[in-house]
PDB file of C-alpha atoms in Angstrom:
ATOM      1  CA  MET R   1     -59.526 -47.167-249.012  1.00 44.00           C
ATOM      2  CA  CYS R   2     -58.275 -43.810-248.553  1.00 45.00           C
ATOM      3  CA  THR R   3     -61.349 -41.799-247.094  1.00 45.00           C
ATOM      4  CA  CYS R   4     -62.374 -38.472-245.509  1.00 42.00           C
ATOM      5  CA  MET R   5     -65.967 -37.773-244.159  1.00 42.00           C
ATOM      6  CA  GLU R   6     -65.642 -34.178-243.735  1.00 42.00           C
ATOM      7  CA  GLU R   7     -63.065 -31.715-242.635  1.00 40.00           C
ATOM      8  CA  GLY R   8     -62.015 -31.826-239.304  1.00 40.00           C
ATOM      9  CA  VAL R   9     -62.664 -35.549-238.569  1.00 41.00           C
ATOM     10  CA  ALA R  10     -59.444 -38.182-239.533  1.00 42.00           C
ATOM     11  CA  CYS R  11     -59.291 -39.322-242.097  1.00 45.00           C
ATOM     12  CA  VAL R  12     -59.949 -43.354-242.436  1.00 45.00           C
ATOM     13  CA  GLY R  13     -56.763 -45.221-243.712  1.00 46.00           C
ATOM     14  CA  CYS R  14     -54.408 -42.553-244.699  1.00 45.00           C
ATOM     15  CA  PRO R  15     -51.406 -41.963-243.801  1.00 44.00           C
ATOM     16  CA  LEU R  16     -51.222 -38.660-241.841  1.00 41.00           C
ATOM     17  CA  PRO R  17     -49.758 -35.347-242.998  1.00 37.00           C
ATOM     18  CA  GLN R  18     -46.947 -34.511-240.795  1.00 41.00           C
ATOM     19  CA  LEU R  19     -44.906 -30.639-240.395  1.00 35.00           C
ATOM     20  CA  PRO R  20     -41.152 -30.438-239.203  1.00 38.00           C
ATOM     21  CA  THR R  21     -40.742 -28.655-236.379  1.00 40.00           C
ATOM     22  CA  ASP R  22     -37.852 -26.372-237.431  1.00 44.00           C
ATOM     23  CA  GLU R  23     -36.493 -26.398-241.485  1.00 46.00           C
ATOM     24  CA  TYR R  24     -33.720 -28.919-240.075  1.00 50.00           C
ATOM     25  CA  SER R  25     -35.396 -31.238-238.267  1.00 81.00           C
ATOM     26  CA  ASN R  26     -33.558 -34.762-237.929  1.00 93.00           C
ATOM     27  CA  LEU R  27     -36.933 -36.839-236.841  1.00 96.00           C
ATOM     28  CA  SER R  28     -39.654 -37.546-239.303  1.00 96.00           C
ATOM     29  CA  ILE R  29     -43.036 -39.085-238.416  1.00 96.00           C
ATOM     30  CA  SER R  30     -44.860 -41.198-240.145  1.00 97.00           C
ATOM     31  CA  GLN R  31     -48.287 -43.313-239.875  1.00 97.00           C
ATOM     32  CA  GLU R  32     -50.691 -45.653-241.602  1.00 97.00           C
ATOM     33  CA  GLY R  33     -53.536 -47.915-240.750  1.00 96.00           C
ATOM     34  CA  ALA R  34     -57.604 -47.253-240.476  1.00 95.00           C
ATOM     35  CA  ASP R  35     -57.100 -46.022-236.832  1.00 96.00           C
ATOM     36  CA  CYS R  36     -53.739 -44.185-236.350  1.00 97.00           C
ATOM     37  CA  SER R  37     -55.117 -41.993-232.963  1.00 95.00           C
ATOM     38  CA  GLY R  38     -53.489 -42.414-229.424  1.00 96.00           C
ATOM     39  CA  ILE R  39     -50.301 -43.121-230.198  1.00 97.00           C
ATOM     40  CA  THR R  40     -46.688 -41.472-229.342  1.00 96.00           C
ATOM     41  CA  VAL R  41     -44.078 -42.372-230.676  1.00 97.00           C
ATOM     42  CA  ASP R  42     -40.425 -40.835-230.619  1.00 97.00           C
ATOM     43  CA  VAL R  43     -36.261 -41.339-231.287  1.00 97.00           C
ATOM     44  CA  ALA R  44     -33.612 -39.340-229.826  1.00 97.00           C
ATOM     45  CA  CYS R  45     -30.073 -38.965-229.579  1.00 97.00           C
ATOM     46  CA  ASN R  46     -28.018 -37.511-226.803  1.00 97.00           C
ATOM     47  CA  ILE R  47     -24.567 -37.697-226.098  1.00 97.00           C
ATOM     48  CA  MET R  48     -23.808 -40.487-223.149  1.00 97.00           C
ATOM     49  CA  GLY R  49     -23.662 -38.728-219.875  1.00 95.00           C
ATOM     50  CA  ASP R  50     -24.969 -35.429-221.172  1.00 95.00           C
ATOM     51  CA  ASP R  51     -28.891 -35.793-221.537  1.00 92.00           C
ATOM     52  CA  GLU R  52     -28.454 -31.753-223.119  1.00 94.00           C
ATOM     53  CA  THR R  53     -26.475 -32.119-226.153  1.00 96.00           C
ATOM     54  CA  ALA R  54     -28.541 -34.192-228.749  1.00 96.00           C
ATOM     55  CA  CYS R  55     -26.009 -36.566-231.386  1.00 96.00           C
ATOM     56  CA  GLN R  56     -26.714 -34.091-234.382  1.00 94.00           C
ATOM     57  CA  ASP R  57     -25.381 -30.539-232.372  1.00 95.00           C
ATOM     58  CA  TYR R  58     -22.056 -32.594-230.958  1.00 95.00           C
ATOM     59  CA  LEU R  59     -18.959 -30.772-231.632  1.00 95.00           C
ATOM     60  CA  PRO R  60     -15.516 -32.306-230.453  1.00 94.00           C
ATOM     61  CA  SER R  61     -12.933 -29.686-228.859  1.00 92.00           C
ATOM     62  CA  ASN R  62     -10.216 -31.429-230.278  1.00 92.00           C
ATOM     63  CA  SER R  63      -9.505 -34.844-232.611  1.00 91.00           C
ATOM     64  CA  GLY R  64      -8.862 -36.888-229.485  1.00 91.00           C
ATOM     65  CA  GLU R  65     -13.279 -36.501-228.641  1.00 93.00           C
ATOM     66  CA  CYS R  66     -13.755 -37.348-231.996  1.00 93.00           C
ATOM     67  CA  THR R  67     -14.842 -41.233-231.101  1.00 93.00           C
ATOM     68  CA  VAL R  68     -17.559 -41.082-228.204  1.00 95.00           C
ATOM     69  CA  GLU R  69     -20.804 -43.368-227.304  1.00 97.00           C
ATOM     70  CA  VAL R  70     -23.988 -42.504-227.767  1.00 97.00           C
ATOM     71  CA  LYS R  71     -27.639 -42.807-226.496  1.00 98.00           C
ATOM     72  CA  TYR R  72     -30.224 -44.222-228.863  1.00 98.00           C
ATOM     73  CA  SER R  73     -34.087 -43.966-226.554  1.00 98.00           C
ATOM     74  CA  TYR R  74     -36.869 -45.500-227.522  1.00 98.00           C
ATOM     75  CA  MET R  75     -40.650 -44.227-226.931  1.00 98.00           C
ATOM     76  CA  ALA R  76     -44.031 -45.629-227.979  1.00 98.00           C
ATOM     77  CA  LYS R  77     -47.566 -44.491-226.157  1.00 98.00           C
ATOM     78  CA  GLN R  78     -50.920 -46.246-227.248  1.00 98.00           C
ATOM     79  CA  VAL R  79     -54.016 -45.096-224.993  1.00 97.00           C
ATOM     80  CA  ALA R  80     -57.956 -45.108-225.886  1.00 96.00           C
ATOM     81  CA  PRO R  81     -59.370 -44.158-228.269  1.00 95.00           C
ATOM     82  CA  PRO R  82     -59.259 -46.582-230.397  1.00 96.00           C
ATOM     83  CA  GLN R  83     -60.116 -49.674-228.024  1.00 95.00           C
ATOM     84  CA  ASN R  84     -59.322 -52.831-228.346  1.00 97.00           C
ATOM     85  CA  ALA R  85     -55.125 -52.475-230.492  1.00 97.00           C
ATOM     86  CA  ILE R  86     -53.435 -55.750-230.626  1.00 98.00           C
ATOM     87  CA  LEU R  87     -49.706 -55.048-230.486  1.00 98.00           C
ATOM     88  CA  THR R  88     -48.385 -56.829-233.496  1.00 98.00           C
ATOM     89  CA  SER R  89     -44.443 -55.792-233.327  1.00 98.00           C
ATOM     90  CA  VAL R  90     -42.030 -53.388-231.632  1.00 98.00           C
ATOM     91  CA  MET R  91     -38.754 -53.212-233.359  1.00 98.00           C
ATOM     92  CA  ARG R  92     -35.482 -50.603-234.044  1.00 98.00           C
ATOM     93  CA  VAL R  93     -33.442 -50.960-237.622  1.00 98.00           C
ATOM     94  CA  ARG R  94     -30.133 -49.826-237.460  1.00 97.00           C
ATOM     95  CA  SER R  95     -27.731 -51.287-240.495  1.00 93.00           C
ATOM     96  CA  ASP R  96     -24.757 -51.328-238.364  1.00 90.00           C
ATOM     97  CA  SER R  97     -25.739 -51.180-234.484  1.00 96.00           C
ATOM     98  CA  TYR R  98     -23.751 -53.393-232.633  1.00 96.00           C
ATOM     99  CA  HIS R  99     -26.673 -55.542-231.233  1.00 97.00           C
ATOM    100  CA  GLY R 100     -27.572 -55.778-233.960  1.00 96.00           C
ATOM    101  CA  SER R 101     -30.219 -55.495-236.471  1.00 97.00           C
ATOM    102  CA  PRO R 102     -33.551 -55.904-236.808  1.00 97.00           C
ATOM    103  CA  ARG R 103     -33.848 -55.719-232.878  1.00 98.00           C
ATOM    104  CA  ASN R 104     -37.171 -56.793-230.909  1.00 98.00           C
ATOM    105  CA  PHE R 105     -38.335 -55.212-228.006  1.00 98.00           C
ATOM    106  CA  VAL R 106     -41.197 -56.345-225.686  1.00 98.00           C
ATOM    107  CA  GLU R 107     -41.959 -59.658-227.609  1.00 97.00           C
ATOM    108  CA  ASN R 108     -43.334 -61.498-224.722  1.00 96.00           C
ATOM    109  CA  ARG R 109     -46.338 -58.300-225.417  1.00 97.00           C
ATOM    110  CA  TRP R 110     -46.757 -59.278-228.708  1.00 98.00           C
ATOM    111  CA  GLY R 111     -49.629 -60.286-229.600  1.00 97.00           C
ATOM    112  CA  ASP R 112     -51.411 -57.972-225.786  1.00 97.00           C
ATOM    113  CA  ASN R 113     -54.916 -56.768-226.010  1.00 97.00           C
ATOM    114  CA  LEU R 114     -53.628 -52.770-225.400  1.00 97.00           C
ATOM    115  CA  THR R 115     -56.782 -50.927-225.172  1.00 97.00           C
ATOM    116  CA  PRO R 116     -58.530 -53.209-223.478  1.00 96.00           C
ATOM    117  CA  THR R 117     -60.938 -50.415-221.935  1.00 95.00           C
ATOM    118  CA  SER R 118     -61.546 -47.115-223.047  1.00 94.00           C
ATOM    119  CA  LYS R 119     -58.773 -45.470-220.236  1.00 94.00           C
ATOM    120  CA  ALA R 120     -56.477 -48.209-220.792  1.00 96.00           C
ATOM    121  CA  SER R 121     -53.038 -47.440-221.942  1.00 97.00           C
ATOM    122  CA  TYR R 122     -49.824 -48.990-223.239  1.00 98.00           C
ATOM    123  CA  GLU R 123     -46.340 -47.231-222.555  1.00 98.00           C
ATOM    124  CA  MET R 124     -42.711 -48.991-223.578  1.00 98.00           C
ATOM    125  CA  SER R 125     -39.220 -47.609-223.382  1.00 98.00           C
ATOM    126  CA  SER R 126     -36.381 -48.674-223.663  1.00 98.00           C
ATOM    127  CA  TRP R 127     -32.153 -46.991-224.778  1.00 98.00           C
ATOM    128  CA  GLU R 128     -29.074 -48.749-226.396  1.00 98.00           C
ATOM    129  CA  GLY R 129     -25.709 -46.888-227.188  1.00 98.00           C
ATOM    130  CA  GLU R 130     -23.650 -47.058-230.305  1.00 97.00           C
ATOM    131  CA  PHE R 131     -19.654 -45.480-230.685  1.00 96.00           C
ATOM    132  CA  VAL R 132     -19.855 -42.995-233.412  1.00 95.00           C
ATOM    133  CA  ASN R 133     -16.513 -41.408-234.926  1.00 93.00           C
ATOM    134  CA  PHE R 134     -17.884 -38.100-235.892  1.00 93.00           C
ATOM    135  CA  CYS R 135     -14.954 -36.742-237.300  1.00 92.00           C
ATOM    136  CA  LEU R 136     -15.192 -39.232-239.678  1.00 88.00           C
ATOM    137  CA  ARG R 137     -18.139 -36.870-241.577  1.00 78.00           C
ATOM    138  CA  ASP R 138     -19.347 -39.870-242.979  1.00 78.00           C
ATOM    139  CA  VAL R 139     -23.379 -41.093-243.695  1.00 79.00           C
ATOM    140  CA  ILE R 140     -24.218 -42.504-240.521  1.00 88.00           C
ATOM    141  CA  PRO R 141     -27.144 -44.810-240.849  1.00 92.00           C
ATOM    142  CA  SER R 142     -30.806 -43.718-239.913  1.00 95.00           C
ATOM    143  CA  THR R 143     -32.044 -45.231-237.777  1.00 97.00           C
ATOM    144  CA  THR R 144     -36.035 -46.953-237.862  1.00 98.00           C
ATOM    145  CA  PHE R 145     -38.439 -47.607-234.604  1.00 98.00           C
ATOM    146  CA  GLU R 146     -41.230 -48.990-235.821  1.00 98.00           C
ATOM    147  CA  PHE R 147     -44.675 -49.134-233.596  1.00 98.00           C
ATOM    148  CA  LYS R 148     -47.054 -51.509-234.687  1.00 98.00           C
ATOM    149  CA  THR R 149     -50.448 -53.145-233.738  1.00 98.00           C
ATOM    150  CA  ASP R 150     -53.533 -54.347-235.494  1.00 98.00           C
ATOM    151  CA  VAL R 151     -54.527 -51.570-236.502  1.00 97.00           C
ATOM    152  CA  CYS R 152     -51.955 -48.901-236.906  1.00 98.00           C
ATOM    153  CA  THR R 153     -48.154 -48.551-238.397  1.00 98.00           C
ATOM    154  CA  THR R 154     -46.225 -45.724-236.955  1.00 98.00           C
ATOM    155  CA  THR R 155     -43.108 -45.431-238.067  1.00 98.00           C
ATOM    156  CA  ALA R 156     -40.297 -42.831-236.395  1.00 98.00           C
ATOM    157  CA  ARG R 157     -37.293 -42.472-238.483  1.00 97.00           C
ATOM    158  CA  TYR R 158     -34.080 -40.615-237.110  1.00 97.00           C
ATOM    159  CA  GLU R 159     -31.040 -38.876-239.139  1.00 95.00           C
ATOM    160  CA  LEU R 160     -28.174 -38.054-237.381  1.00 94.00           C
ATOM    161  CA  ILE R 161     -27.227 -35.520-239.819  1.00 91.00           C
ATOM    162  CA  GLN R 162     -24.652 -32.513-238.744  1.00 89.00           C
ATOM    163  CA  GLY R 163     -25.214 -29.337-240.178  1.00 89.00           C
ATOM    164  CA  ALA R 164     -22.896 -27.489-242.885  1.00 88.00           C
ATOM    165  CA  ASP R 165     -21.974 -24.778-240.011  1.00 88.00           C
ATOM    166  CA  LEU R 166     -21.052 -27.706-237.747  1.00 88.00           C
ATOM    167  CA  VAL R 167     -19.368 -29.730-239.876  1.00 88.00           C
ATOM    168  CA  THR R 168     -16.585 -27.369-241.339  1.00 90.00           C
ATOM    169  CA  GLN R 169     -15.700 -27.241-237.809  1.00 91.00           C
ATOM    170  CA  LEU R 170     -14.610 -30.778-237.011  1.00 91.00           C
ATOM    171  CA  PRO R 171     -11.184 -31.540-236.424  1.00 89.00           C
ATOM    172  CA  ALA R 172      -9.470 -34.291-238.120  1.00 87.00           C
ATOM    173  CA  ALA R 173     -10.013 -38.082-237.429  1.00 80.00           C
ATOM    174  CA  PRO R 174      -7.217 -39.127-235.335  1.00 78.00           C
ATOM    175  CA  VAL R 175      -5.250 -42.481-237.099  1.00 70.00           C
ATOM    176  CA  SER R 176      -6.848 -45.954-236.109  1.00 66.00           C
ATOM    177  CA  THR R 177      -4.024 -48.161-234.702  1.00 57.00           C
ATOM    178  CA  ALA R 178      -5.128 -51.662-235.734  1.00 59.00           C
ATOM    179  CA  SER R 179      -4.526 -52.949-232.350  1.00 58.00           C
ATOM    180  CA  ALA R 180      -6.589 -51.046-230.695  1.00 70.00           C
ATOM    181  CA  ALA R 181      -9.505 -52.871-228.554  1.00 80.00           C
ATOM    182  CA  PRO R 182     -12.727 -52.636-230.218  1.00 85.00           C
ATOM    183  CA  LEU R 183     -15.162 -50.790-228.550  1.00 91.00           C
ATOM    184  CA  VAL R 184     -18.211 -52.460-227.035  1.00 95.00           C
ATOM    185  CA  PRO R 185     -21.366 -49.725-226.397  1.00 97.00           C
ATOM    186  CA  SER R 186     -24.093 -49.873-223.456  1.00 96.00           C
ATOM    187  CA  ASP R 187     -26.812 -51.614-223.036  1.00 95.00           C
ATOM    188  CA  GLY R 188     -29.481 -50.305-221.592  1.00 93.00           C
ATOM    189  CA  GLU R 189     -33.207 -51.206-220.451  1.00 92.00           C
ATOM    190  CA  THR R 190     -36.520 -51.991-221.213  1.00 96.00           C
ATOM    191  CA  SER R 191     -39.707 -50.517-219.294  1.00 97.00           C
ATOM    192  CA  ASP R 192     -42.941 -51.151-219.864  1.00 97.00           C
ATOM    193  CA  ALA R 193     -46.723 -50.801-218.263  1.00 96.00           C
ATOM    194  CA  LEU R 194     -50.475 -51.556-219.692  1.00 95.00           C
ATOM    195  CA  LYS R 195     -52.821 -49.901-217.411  1.00 93.00           C
ATOM    196  CA  GLU R 196     -56.777 -49.450-217.259  1.00 83.00           C
ATOM    197  CA  GLY R 197     -56.724 -45.498-216.615  1.00 71.00           C
ATOM    198  CA  ASP R 198     -57.088 -46.519-212.172  1.00 58.00           C
ATOM    199  CA  GLY R 199     -53.158 -47.207-211.676  1.00 47.00           C
ATOM    200  CA  GLY R 200     -53.468 -50.810-212.182  1.00 47.00           C
ATOM    201  CA  THR R 201     -50.990 -52.665-214.302  1.00 50.00           C
ATOM    202  CA  PRO R 202     -52.502 -56.228-215.617  1.00 52.00           C
ATOM    203  CA  GLY R 203     -50.324 -57.978-217.410  1.00 55.00           C
ATOM    204  CA  GLY R 204     -48.139 -56.935-215.006  1.00 58.00           C
ATOM    205  CA  GLY R 205     -45.189 -54.413-216.580  1.00 62.00           C
ATOM    206  CA  GLY R 206     -41.727 -53.934-215.442  1.00 64.00           C
ATOM    207  CA  THR R 207     -38.564 -53.808-216.542  1.00 60.00           C
ATOM    208  CA  SER R 208     -36.034 -56.334-218.990  1.00 59.00           C
ATOM    209  CA  ALA R 209     -32.929 -56.094-220.741  1.00 58.00           C
ATOM    210  CA  ALA R 210     -33.203 -53.883-223.760  1.00 63.00           C
ATOM    211  CA  GLY R 211     -34.543 -55.590-227.339  1.00 55.00           C
ATOM    212  CA  GLY R 212     -35.531 -59.372-228.114  1.00 50.00           C
ATOM    213  CA  GLY R 213     -33.215 -60.357-230.195  1.00 45.00           C
ATOM    214  CA  GLY R 214     -33.494 -61.891-233.604  1.00 40.00           C
ATOM    215  CA  ALA R 215     -34.793 -60.525-237.388  1.00 36.00           C
ATOM    216  CA  SER R 216     -38.531 -60.806-237.976  1.00 34.00           C
ATOM    217  CA  THR R 217     -39.926 -59.939-241.508  1.00 31.00           C
ATOM    218  CA  VAL R 218     -41.771 -56.971-241.173  1.00 33.00           C
ATOM    219  CA  ARG R 219     -43.236 -55.029-243.716  1.00 33.00           C
ATOM    220  CA  PHE R 220     -41.440 -51.814-243.431  1.00 34.00           C
ATOM    221  CA  LEU R 221     -43.017 -48.354-244.971  1.00 35.00           C
ATOM    222  CA  THR R 222     -40.905 -47.129-247.677  1.00 31.00           C
ATOM    223  CA  VAL R 223     -42.427 -43.003-247.808  1.00 34.00           C
ATOM    224  CA  PHE R 224     -41.204 -40.764-244.234  1.00 36.00           C
ATOM    225  CA  ALA R 225     -42.929 -37.341-244.742  1.00 36.00           C
ATOM    226  CA  ILE R 226     -40.208 -35.266-242.751  1.00 34.00           C
ATOM    227  CA  GLY R 227     -42.021 -34.166-239.489  1.00 39.00           C
ATOM    228  CA  GLY R 228     -41.361 -34.359-235.854  1.00 38.00           C
ATOM    229  CA  MET R 229     -42.396 -35.674-232.933  1.00 38.00           C
ATOM    230  CA  LEU R 230     -46.258 -36.598-233.131  1.00 41.00           C
ATOM    231  CA  MET R 231     -48.168 -35.387-230.671  1.00 39.00           C
ATOM    232  CA  THR R 232     -44.878 -37.894-231.641  1.00 37.00           C
ATOM    233  CA  TRP R 233     -28.631 -45.273-238.495  1.00 36.00           C
TER     234      TRP R 233
END
């Protein structure tokens, strides 16, 4: 049941409204749960080796630059309150991903209490590469990143959609050759840390190969409000 006690107080059990950061936002965030406070999530896409160029802004100068490796980055953070938020799952879905879909992250943390104290916090980040031929002008599958606790599901959805003015400037796609070797994208690392507020990291923290592999059955939100980064193909 969705209830709002008074103006200025967070609603209980209601998806939070999200406002777009600009007219052509490629990122939308949605939340659902009893207490979605203290959560920050983000998905970004940049040209590999060039963090200043977002994927949606990339313009090849010639046909030889049509296919490039892009870098998808994921971040999630939970701070108290709420206290005693239990991590249920963290996963990414992108239907044509070289690295598989869905892809799980920090599975060793699933079931952990992320905010055991009033000053506790948890943060994780990861990245992975994919090759994209921008000159094909195809519809690229969206990327969904879901951070789920026992009290809230937060979903970030990134769409690699370029503006019409940029698409008209794309060069012709090069002729493909059947004998060309398949391109293998980079696989990044996942880092995470659980802190109680005094700099300590109970339960450990560290770096591992990105993702956890395997498919899990998880209910995904079917409605995404268009928006930007929440205080977050």
